[in-house]
Amino acid sequence: MNHYFADLTKNVQHALAEDLGAADLTAELIAENTQARARVIVREKAIICGQAWFNEVFKQLDDTVLISWQCEDGDSVAENQLLCEIQGSARSILTAERTALNFMQTLSATATLTAQYVAALGETTTQLLDTRKTLPGLRLAQKYAVKCGGGRNHRLGLYDAILIKENHIIACGGLEKAVKKAKQLHPGVQVEVETENLDEVKQALNAQADIIMLDNFSHEMIRQAVALNQGQAKLEVSGNIEIDQLKSLANTGVDFISTGAITKHLRAIDLSMRFEFS
């Protein structure tokens, strides 16, 4: 799990630099020694995610600020539920507020939407996968949020698995040549190939691809691909996946359904920070 946090410090540094610049001019209106308490409330049902990024914002700004969490990442929370209480310098809390909430509202949105997609699969054995269609700079953070929402990660990047797509196939001179070359160059690395029709599925099976992606296949074509496959390779459905299609797609017998929607079609979770000054 720790690899998800590899970019955390850098993520927060960049976000604070973007927001703070040289100084928080408005926070300077408050006396330097003013102390405050704050409570973070969620305004809607959600799956919470992003505590480490939230905490890191305060740590980098002022590590004397105390945060007491009332929930954990992956928890389902109700409307108006208390998420955490914060105590410390009023200036520090006000300066950190927007950056900390931005991380949490975005990652909670990813986890919440993922959970909705997973729920739509019902009792099927098909697993939901994410894609590389993530927000720039937040790849690992959003992959973590997908896990918190009950989804499964596809490859993290271009470095940990091979996915041969249409343009790779053209450049390599054919699907089977591309798969063969991949297995020669990187033995032991999972090789997936994207197919657009049943003939390409047959070629992928002949080439012994580990996973075959069925890109924008109709339900009938998917069923035919499952029959052709006979369990030889894992099958993944992808392309314009809508949440109301998930159950029927899963019932065709495929292993995975992948969608970029859970990391890019987001509506931020509504969070509120309430202050008490002393």
PDB file of N, CA, C and O in Angstrom, residues 118 121 123-130 150-154 190 192 205 209-214 222-223 225-238 246-259:
ATOM      1  N   VAL A 118     -18.848  -0.363  -8.598  1.00  0.00           N
ATOM      2  CA  VAL A 118     -18.679  -1.711  -8.036  1.00  0.00           C
ATOM      3  C   VAL A 118     -20.038  -2.259  -7.591  1.00  0.00           C
ATOM      4  O   VAL A 118     -20.359  -3.433  -7.827  1.00  0.00           O
ATOM      5  N   LEU A 121     -22.165  -3.782 -10.281  1.00  0.00           N
ATOM      6  CA  LEU A 121     -21.793  -5.121 -10.750  1.00  0.00           C
ATOM      7  C   LEU A 121     -22.539  -6.218  -9.987  1.00  0.00           C
ATOM      8  O   LEU A 121     -22.579  -7.371 -10.432  1.00  0.00           O
ATOM      9  N   GLU A 123     -23.601  -9.169  -7.654  1.00  0.00           N
ATOM     10  CA  GLU A 123     -22.947 -10.371  -7.127  1.00  0.00           C
ATOM     11  C   GLU A 123     -22.088 -11.087  -8.168  1.00  0.00           C
ATOM     12  O   GLU A 123     -21.654 -12.215  -7.943  1.00  0.00           O
ATOM     13  N   THR A 124     -21.854 -10.465  -9.303  1.00  0.00           N
ATOM     14  CA  THR A 124     -21.041 -11.099 -10.340  1.00  0.00           C
ATOM     15  C   THR A 124     -19.586 -11.178  -9.882  1.00  0.00           C
ATOM     16  O   THR A 124     -19.171 -10.481  -8.948  1.00  0.00           O
ATOM     17  N   THR A 125     -18.804 -11.996 -10.550  1.00  0.00           N
ATOM     18  CA  THR A 125     -17.377 -12.136 -10.210  1.00  0.00           C
ATOM     19  C   THR A 125     -16.498 -11.193 -11.034  1.00  0.00           C
ATOM     20  O   THR A 125     -15.284 -11.142 -10.835  1.00  0.00           O
ATOM     21  N   THR A 126     -17.092 -10.443 -11.948  1.00  0.00           N
ATOM     22  CA  THR A 126     -16.334  -9.506 -12.781  1.00  0.00           C
ATOM     23  C   THR A 126     -15.791  -8.368 -11.928  1.00  0.00           C
ATOM     24  O   THR A 126     -16.493  -7.833 -11.062  1.00  0.00           O
ATOM     25  N   GLN A 127     -14.529  -7.996 -12.166  1.00  0.00           N
ATOM     26  CA  GLN A 127     -13.890  -6.947 -11.382  1.00  0.00           C
ATOM     27  C   GLN A 127     -13.803  -5.644 -12.163  1.00  0.00           C
ATOM     28  O   GLN A 127     -13.592  -5.653 -13.385  1.00  0.00           O
ATOM     29  N   LEU A 128     -13.962  -4.531 -11.450  1.00  0.00           N
ATOM     30  CA  LEU A 128     -13.872  -3.209 -12.055  1.00  0.00           C
ATOM     31  C   LEU A 128     -12.428  -2.728 -12.043  1.00  0.00           C
ATOM     32  O   LEU A 128     -11.775  -2.737 -10.992  1.00  0.00           O
ATOM     33  N   LEU A 129     -11.940  -2.284 -13.189  1.00  0.00           N
ATOM     34  CA  LEU A 129     -10.581  -1.760 -13.320  1.00  0.00           C
ATOM     35  C   LEU A 129     -10.603  -0.279 -13.647  1.00  0.00           C
ATOM     36  O   LEU A 129     -11.492   0.200 -14.364  1.00  0.00           O
ATOM     37  N   ASP A 130      -9.599   0.450 -13.159  1.00  0.00           N
ATOM     38  CA  ASP A 130      -9.411   1.832 -13.575  1.00  0.00           C
ATOM     39  C   ASP A 130      -8.545   1.880 -14.840  1.00  0.00           C
ATOM     40  O   ASP A 130      -8.223   0.826 -15.415  1.00  0.00           O
ATOM     41  N   GLY A 150     -13.249   0.139  -3.665  1.00  0.00           N
ATOM     42  CA  GLY A 150     -13.539  -1.262  -3.956  1.00  0.00           C
ATOM     43  C   GLY A 150     -13.182  -1.702  -5.352  1.00  0.00           C
ATOM     44  O   GLY A 150     -13.453  -2.844  -5.739  1.00  0.00           O
ATOM     45  N   GLY A 151     -12.559  -0.826  -6.139  1.00  0.00           N
ATOM     46  CA  GLY A 151     -12.119  -1.193  -7.476  1.00  0.00           C
ATOM     47  C   GLY A 151     -10.731  -1.803  -7.458  1.00  0.00           C
ATOM     48  O   GLY A 151     -10.102  -1.930  -6.403  1.00  0.00           O
ATOM     49  N   ARG A 152     -10.274  -2.162  -8.640  1.00  0.00           N
ATOM     50  CA  ARG A 152      -8.946  -2.763  -8.780  1.00  0.00           C
ATOM     51  C   ARG A 152      -8.133  -1.933  -9.775  1.00  0.00           C
ATOM     52  O   ARG A 152      -8.675  -1.417 -10.750  1.00  0.00           O
ATOM     53  N   ASN A 153      -6.844  -1.813  -9.511  1.00  0.00           N
ATOM     54  CA  ASN A 153      -5.990  -1.041 -10.409  1.00  0.00           C
ATOM     55  C   ASN A 153      -5.589  -1.837 -11.634  1.00  0.00           C
ATOM     56  O   ASN A 153      -5.219  -3.000 -11.539  1.00  0.00           O
ATOM     57  N   HIS A 154      -5.668  -1.191 -12.782  1.00  0.00           N
ATOM     58  CA  HIS A 154      -5.028  -1.679 -14.002  1.00  0.00           C
ATOM     59  C   HIS A 154      -3.550  -1.343 -13.817  1.00  0.00           C
ATOM     60  O   HIS A 154      -3.088  -1.142 -12.682  1.00  0.00           O
ATOM     61  N   GLN A 190       3.237  -9.198 -17.673  1.00  0.00           N
ATOM     62  CA  GLN A 190       1.906  -9.421 -18.221  1.00  0.00           C
ATOM     63  C   GLN A 190       1.726  -8.681 -19.540  1.00  0.00           C
ATOM     64  O   GLN A 190       2.041  -7.496 -19.641  1.00  0.00           O
ATOM     65  N   GLU A 192      -1.002  -7.600 -22.400  1.00  0.00           N
ATOM     66  CA  GLU A 192      -2.409  -7.435 -22.792  1.00  0.00           C
ATOM     67  C   GLU A 192      -2.459  -6.851 -24.196  1.00  0.00           C
ATOM     68  O   GLU A 192      -1.604  -6.047 -24.577  1.00  0.00           O
ATOM     69  N   LEU A 205      -5.333 -14.932 -29.145  1.00  0.00           N
ATOM     70  CA  LEU A 205      -5.294 -16.255 -28.514  1.00  0.00           C
ATOM     71  C   LEU A 205      -4.154 -17.085 -29.092  1.00  0.00           C
ATOM     72  O   LEU A 205      -3.437 -17.771 -28.347  1.00  0.00           O
ATOM     73  N   ALA A 209      -1.617 -14.184 -25.648  1.00  0.00           N
ATOM     74  CA  ALA A 209      -1.694 -12.977 -24.815  1.00  0.00           C
ATOM     75  C   ALA A 209      -2.279 -13.349 -23.450  1.00  0.00           C
ATOM     76  O   ALA A 209      -3.124 -14.246 -23.347  1.00  0.00           O
ATOM     77  N   ASP A 210      -1.820 -12.683 -22.410  1.00  0.00           N
ATOM     78  CA  ASP A 210      -2.315 -12.957 -21.059  1.00  0.00           C
ATOM     79  C   ASP A 210      -3.721 -12.398 -20.848  1.00  0.00           C
ATOM     80  O   ASP A 210      -4.563 -13.024 -20.201  1.00  0.00           O
ATOM     81  N   ILE A 211      -3.953 -11.200 -21.364  1.00  0.00           N
ATOM     82  CA  ILE A 211      -5.256 -10.542 -21.262  1.00  0.00           C
ATOM     83  C   ILE A 211      -5.646 -10.022 -22.644  1.00  0.00           C
ATOM     84  O   ILE A 211      -4.811  -9.478 -23.373  1.00  0.00           O
ATOM     85  N   ILE A 212      -6.904 -10.179 -22.990  1.00  0.00           N
ATOM     86  CA  ILE A 212      -7.418  -9.662 -24.255  1.00  0.00           C
ATOM     87  C   ILE A 212      -8.480  -8.619 -23.939  1.00  0.00           C
ATOM     88  O   ILE A 212      -9.482  -8.914 -23.277  1.00  0.00           O
ATOM     89  N   MET A 213      -8.236  -7.406 -24.402  1.00  0.00           N
ATOM     90  CA  MET A 213      -9.210  -6.333 -24.220  1.00  0.00           C
ATOM     91  C   MET A 213     -10.179  -6.339 -25.403  1.00  0.00           C
ATOM     92  O   MET A 213      -9.756  -6.321 -26.562  1.00  0.00           O
ATOM     93  N   LEU A 214     -11.463  -6.349 -25.095  1.00  0.00           N
ATOM     94  CA  LEU A 214     -12.510  -6.290 -26.102  1.00  0.00           C
ATOM     95  C   LEU A 214     -12.994  -4.850 -26.157  1.00  0.00           C
ATOM     96  O   LEU A 214     -13.770  -4.404 -25.314  1.00  0.00           O
ATOM     97  N   ILE A 222     -19.174  -9.892 -27.482  1.00  0.00           N
ATOM     98  CA  ILE A 222     -18.503 -10.280 -26.237  1.00  0.00           C
ATOM     99  C   ILE A 222     -18.797 -11.739 -25.919  1.00  0.00           C
ATOM    100  O   ILE A 222     -17.898 -12.507 -25.554  1.00  0.00           O
ATOM    101  N   ARG A 223     -20.058 -12.130 -26.056  1.00  0.00           N
ATOM    102  CA  ARG A 223     -20.417 -13.534 -25.788  1.00  0.00           C
ATOM    103  C   ARG A 223     -19.676 -14.480 -26.736  1.00  0.00           C
ATOM    104  O   ARG A 223     -19.214 -15.551 -26.320  1.00  0.00           O
ATOM    105  N   ALA A 225     -16.759 -13.867 -28.085  1.00  0.00           N
ATOM    106  CA  ALA A 225     -15.353 -13.853 -27.669  1.00  0.00           C
ATOM    107  C   ALA A 225     -15.142 -14.755 -26.456  1.00  0.00           C
ATOM    108  O   ALA A 225     -14.132 -15.476 -26.373  1.00  0.00           O
ATOM    109  N   VAL A 226     -16.088 -14.754 -25.529  1.00  0.00           N
ATOM    110  CA  VAL A 226     -15.998 -15.628 -24.353  1.00  0.00           C
ATOM    111  C   VAL A 226     -16.015 -17.090 -24.791  1.00  0.00           C
ATOM    112  O   VAL A 226     -15.247 -17.922 -24.285  1.00  0.00           O
ATOM    113  N   ALA A 227     -16.862 -17.412 -25.771  1.00  0.00           N
ATOM    114  CA  ALA A 227     -16.944 -18.786 -26.283  1.00  0.00           C
ATOM    115  C   ALA A 227     -15.647 -19.182 -26.982  1.00  0.00           C
ATOM    116  O   ALA A 227     -15.162 -20.316 -26.829  1.00  0.00           O
ATOM    117  N   LEU A 228     -15.082 -18.271 -27.755  1.00  0.00           N
ATOM    118  CA  LEU A 228     -13.807 -18.545 -28.433  1.00  0.00           C
ATOM    119  C   LEU A 228     -12.671 -18.745 -27.426  1.00  0.00           C
ATOM    120  O   LEU A 228     -11.804 -19.605 -27.605  1.00  0.00           O
ATOM    121  N   ASN A 229     -12.690 -17.961 -26.402  1.00  0.00           N
ATOM    122  CA  ASN A 229     -11.597 -17.945 -25.424  1.00  0.00           C
ATOM    123  C   ASN A 229     -11.505 -19.244 -24.628  1.00  0.00           C
ATOM    124  O   ASN A 229     -10.407 -19.761 -24.384  1.00  0.00           O
ATOM    125  N   GLN A 230     -12.628 -19.747 -24.174  1.00  0.00           N
ATOM    126  CA  GLN A 230     -12.681 -20.977 -23.378  1.00  0.00           C
ATOM    127  C   GLN A 230     -11.702 -20.939 -22.196  1.00  0.00           C
ATOM    128  O   GLN A 230     -11.035 -21.922 -21.889  1.00  0.00           O
ATOM    129  N   GLY A 231     -11.598 -19.765 -21.573  1.00  0.00           N
ATOM    130  CA  GLY A 231     -10.773 -19.635 -20.373  1.00  0.00           C
ATOM    131  C   GLY A 231      -9.283 -19.551 -20.606  1.00  0.00           C
ATOM    132  O   GLY A 231      -8.502 -19.588 -19.642  1.00  0.00           O
ATOM    133  N   GLN A 232      -8.844 -19.426 -21.852  1.00  0.00           N
ATOM    134  CA  GLN A 232      -7.403 -19.405 -22.133  1.00  0.00           C
ATOM    135  C   GLN A 232      -6.730 -18.130 -21.619  1.00  0.00           C
ATOM    136  O   GLN A 232      -5.632 -18.171 -21.071  1.00  0.00           O
ATOM    137  N   ALA A 233      -7.374 -16.996 -21.857  1.00  0.00           N
ATOM    138  CA  ALA A 233      -6.832 -15.701 -21.433  1.00  0.00           C
ATOM    139  C   ALA A 233      -7.881 -14.995 -20.577  1.00  0.00           C
ATOM    140  O   ALA A 233      -9.051 -15.355 -20.605  1.00  0.00           O
ATOM    141  N   LYS A 234      -7.456 -14.010 -19.823  1.00  0.00           N
ATOM    142  CA  LYS A 234      -8.402 -13.145 -19.135  1.00  0.00           C
ATOM    143  C   LYS A 234      -9.012 -12.183 -20.155  1.00  0.00           C
ATOM    144  O   LYS A 234      -8.314 -11.710 -21.064  1.00  0.00           O
ATOM    145  N   LEU A 235     -10.292 -11.899 -20.008  1.00  0.00           N
ATOM    146  CA  LEU A 235     -10.975 -11.004 -20.938  1.00  0.00           C
ATOM    147  C   LEU A 235     -11.405  -9.726 -20.230  1.00  0.00           C
ATOM    148  O   LEU A 235     -11.978  -9.759 -19.140  1.00  0.00           O
ATOM    149  N   GLU A 236     -11.112  -8.615 -20.877  1.00  0.00           N
ATOM    150  CA  GLU A 236     -11.449  -7.293 -20.328  1.00  0.00           C
ATOM    151  C   GLU A 236     -12.302  -6.534 -21.332  1.00  0.00           C
ATOM    152  O   GLU A 236     -11.952  -6.428 -22.507  1.00  0.00           O
ATOM    153  N   VAL A 237     -13.420  -6.003 -20.884  1.00  0.00           N
ATOM    154  CA  VAL A 237     -14.284  -5.173 -21.715  1.00  0.00           C
ATOM    155  C   VAL A 237     -13.976  -3.711 -21.433  1.00  0.00           C
ATOM    156  O   VAL A 237     -13.836  -3.305 -20.276  1.00  0.00           O
ATOM    157  N   SER A 238     -13.884  -2.901 -22.496  1.00  0.00           N
ATOM    158  CA  SER A 238     -13.586  -1.491 -22.332  1.00  0.00           C
ATOM    159  C   SER A 238     -14.226  -0.698 -23.456  1.00  0.00           C
ATOM    160  O   SER A 238     -14.585  -1.250 -24.496  1.00  0.00           O
ATOM    161  N   LEU A 246     -23.190  -2.202 -16.648  1.00  0.00           N
ATOM    162  CA  LEU A 246     -22.198  -3.045 -15.983  1.00  0.00           C
ATOM    163  C   LEU A 246     -22.707  -4.463 -15.709  1.00  0.00           C
ATOM    164  O   LEU A 246     -22.001  -5.438 -15.967  1.00  0.00           O
ATOM    165  N   LYS A 247     -23.907  -4.588 -15.188  1.00  0.00           N
ATOM    166  CA  LYS A 247     -24.423  -5.911 -14.812  1.00  0.00           C
ATOM    167  C   LYS A 247     -24.566  -6.807 -16.048  1.00  0.00           C
ATOM    168  O   LYS A 247     -24.165  -7.981 -16.023  1.00  0.00           O
ATOM    169  N   SER A 248     -25.123  -6.254 -17.126  1.00  0.00           N
ATOM    170  CA  SER A 248     -25.319  -7.073 -18.324  1.00  0.00           C
ATOM    171  C   SER A 248     -23.987  -7.435 -18.974  1.00  0.00           C
ATOM    172  O   SER A 248     -23.824  -8.548 -19.502  1.00  0.00           O
ATOM    173  N   LEU A 249     -23.015  -6.528 -18.923  1.00  0.00           N
ATOM    174  CA  LEU A 249     -21.683  -6.838 -19.450  1.00  0.00           C
ATOM    175  C   LEU A 249     -21.016  -7.926 -18.618  1.00  0.00           C
ATOM    176  O   LEU A 249     -20.410  -8.857 -19.155  1.00  0.00           O
ATOM    177  N   ALA A 250     -21.134  -7.822 -17.307  1.00  0.00           N
ATOM    178  CA  ALA A 250     -20.540  -8.823 -16.426  1.00  0.00           C
ATOM    179  C   ALA A 250     -21.164 -10.196 -16.650  1.00  0.00           C
ATOM    180  O   ALA A 250     -20.474 -11.227 -16.573  1.00  0.00           O
ATOM    181  N   ASN A 251     -22.447 -10.225 -16.945  1.00  0.00           N
ATOM    182  CA  ASN A 251     -23.153 -11.495 -17.140  1.00  0.00           C
ATOM    183  C   ASN A 251     -22.742 -12.230 -18.413  1.00  0.00           C
ATOM    184  O   ASN A 251     -23.123 -13.385 -18.604  1.00  0.00           O
ATOM    185  N   THR A 252     -21.953 -11.594 -19.269  1.00  0.00           N
ATOM    186  CA  THR A 252     -21.436 -12.292 -20.452  1.00  0.00           C
ATOM    187  C   THR A 252     -20.314 -13.257 -20.076  1.00  0.00           C
ATOM    188  O   THR A 252     -19.943 -14.111 -20.879  1.00  0.00           O
ATOM    189  N   GLY A 253     -19.734 -13.077 -18.870  1.00  0.00           N
ATOM    190  CA  GLY A 253     -18.685 -13.986 -18.424  1.00  0.00           C
ATOM    191  C   GLY A 253     -17.277 -13.434 -18.524  1.00  0.00           C
ATOM    192  O   GLY A 253     -16.309 -14.185 -18.366  1.00  0.00           O
ATOM    193  N   VAL A 254     -17.128 -12.112 -18.739  1.00  0.00           N
ATOM    194  CA  VAL A 254     -15.786 -11.530 -18.822  1.00  0.00           C
ATOM    195  C   VAL A 254     -15.200 -11.373 -17.419  1.00  0.00           C
ATOM    196  O   VAL A 254     -15.915 -11.359 -16.418  1.00  0.00           O
ATOM    197  N   ASP A 255     -13.878 -11.257 -17.384  1.00  0.00           N
ATOM    198  CA  ASP A 255     -13.182 -11.160 -16.096  1.00  0.00           C
ATOM    199  C   ASP A 255     -13.137  -9.739 -15.557  1.00  0.00           C
ATOM    200  O   ASP A 255     -13.233  -9.529 -14.346  1.00  0.00           O
ATOM    201  N   PHE A 256     -12.965  -8.776 -16.459  1.00  0.00           N
ATOM    202  CA  PHE A 256     -12.778  -7.383 -16.047  1.00  0.00           C
ATOM    203  C   PHE A 256     -13.605  -6.439 -16.909  1.00  0.00           C
ATOM    204  O   PHE A 256     -13.856  -6.704 -18.085  1.00  0.00           O
ATOM    205  N   ILE A 257     -13.976  -5.317 -16.312  1.00  0.00           N
ATOM    206  CA  ILE A 257     -14.526  -4.182 -17.050  1.00  0.00           C
ATOM    207  C   ILE A 257     -13.711  -2.970 -16.633  1.00  0.00           C
ATOM    208  O   ILE A 257     -13.565  -2.679 -15.434  1.00  0.00           O
ATOM    209  N   SER A 258     -13.137  -2.262 -17.608  1.00  0.00           N
ATOM    210  CA  SER A 258     -12.325  -1.089 -17.289  1.00  0.00           C
ATOM    211  C   SER A 258     -13.017   0.178 -17.769  1.00  0.00           C
ATOM    212  O   SER A 258     -13.684   0.187 -18.805  1.00  0.00           O
ATOM    213  N   THR A 259     -12.843   1.244 -16.987  1.00  0.00           N
ATOM    214  CA  THR A 259     -13.451   2.526 -17.356  1.00  0.00           C
ATOM    215  C   THR A 259     -12.627   3.688 -16.831  1.00  0.00           C
ATOM    216  O   THR A 259     -12.123   3.646 -15.705  1.00  0.00           O
TER     217      THR A 259
END
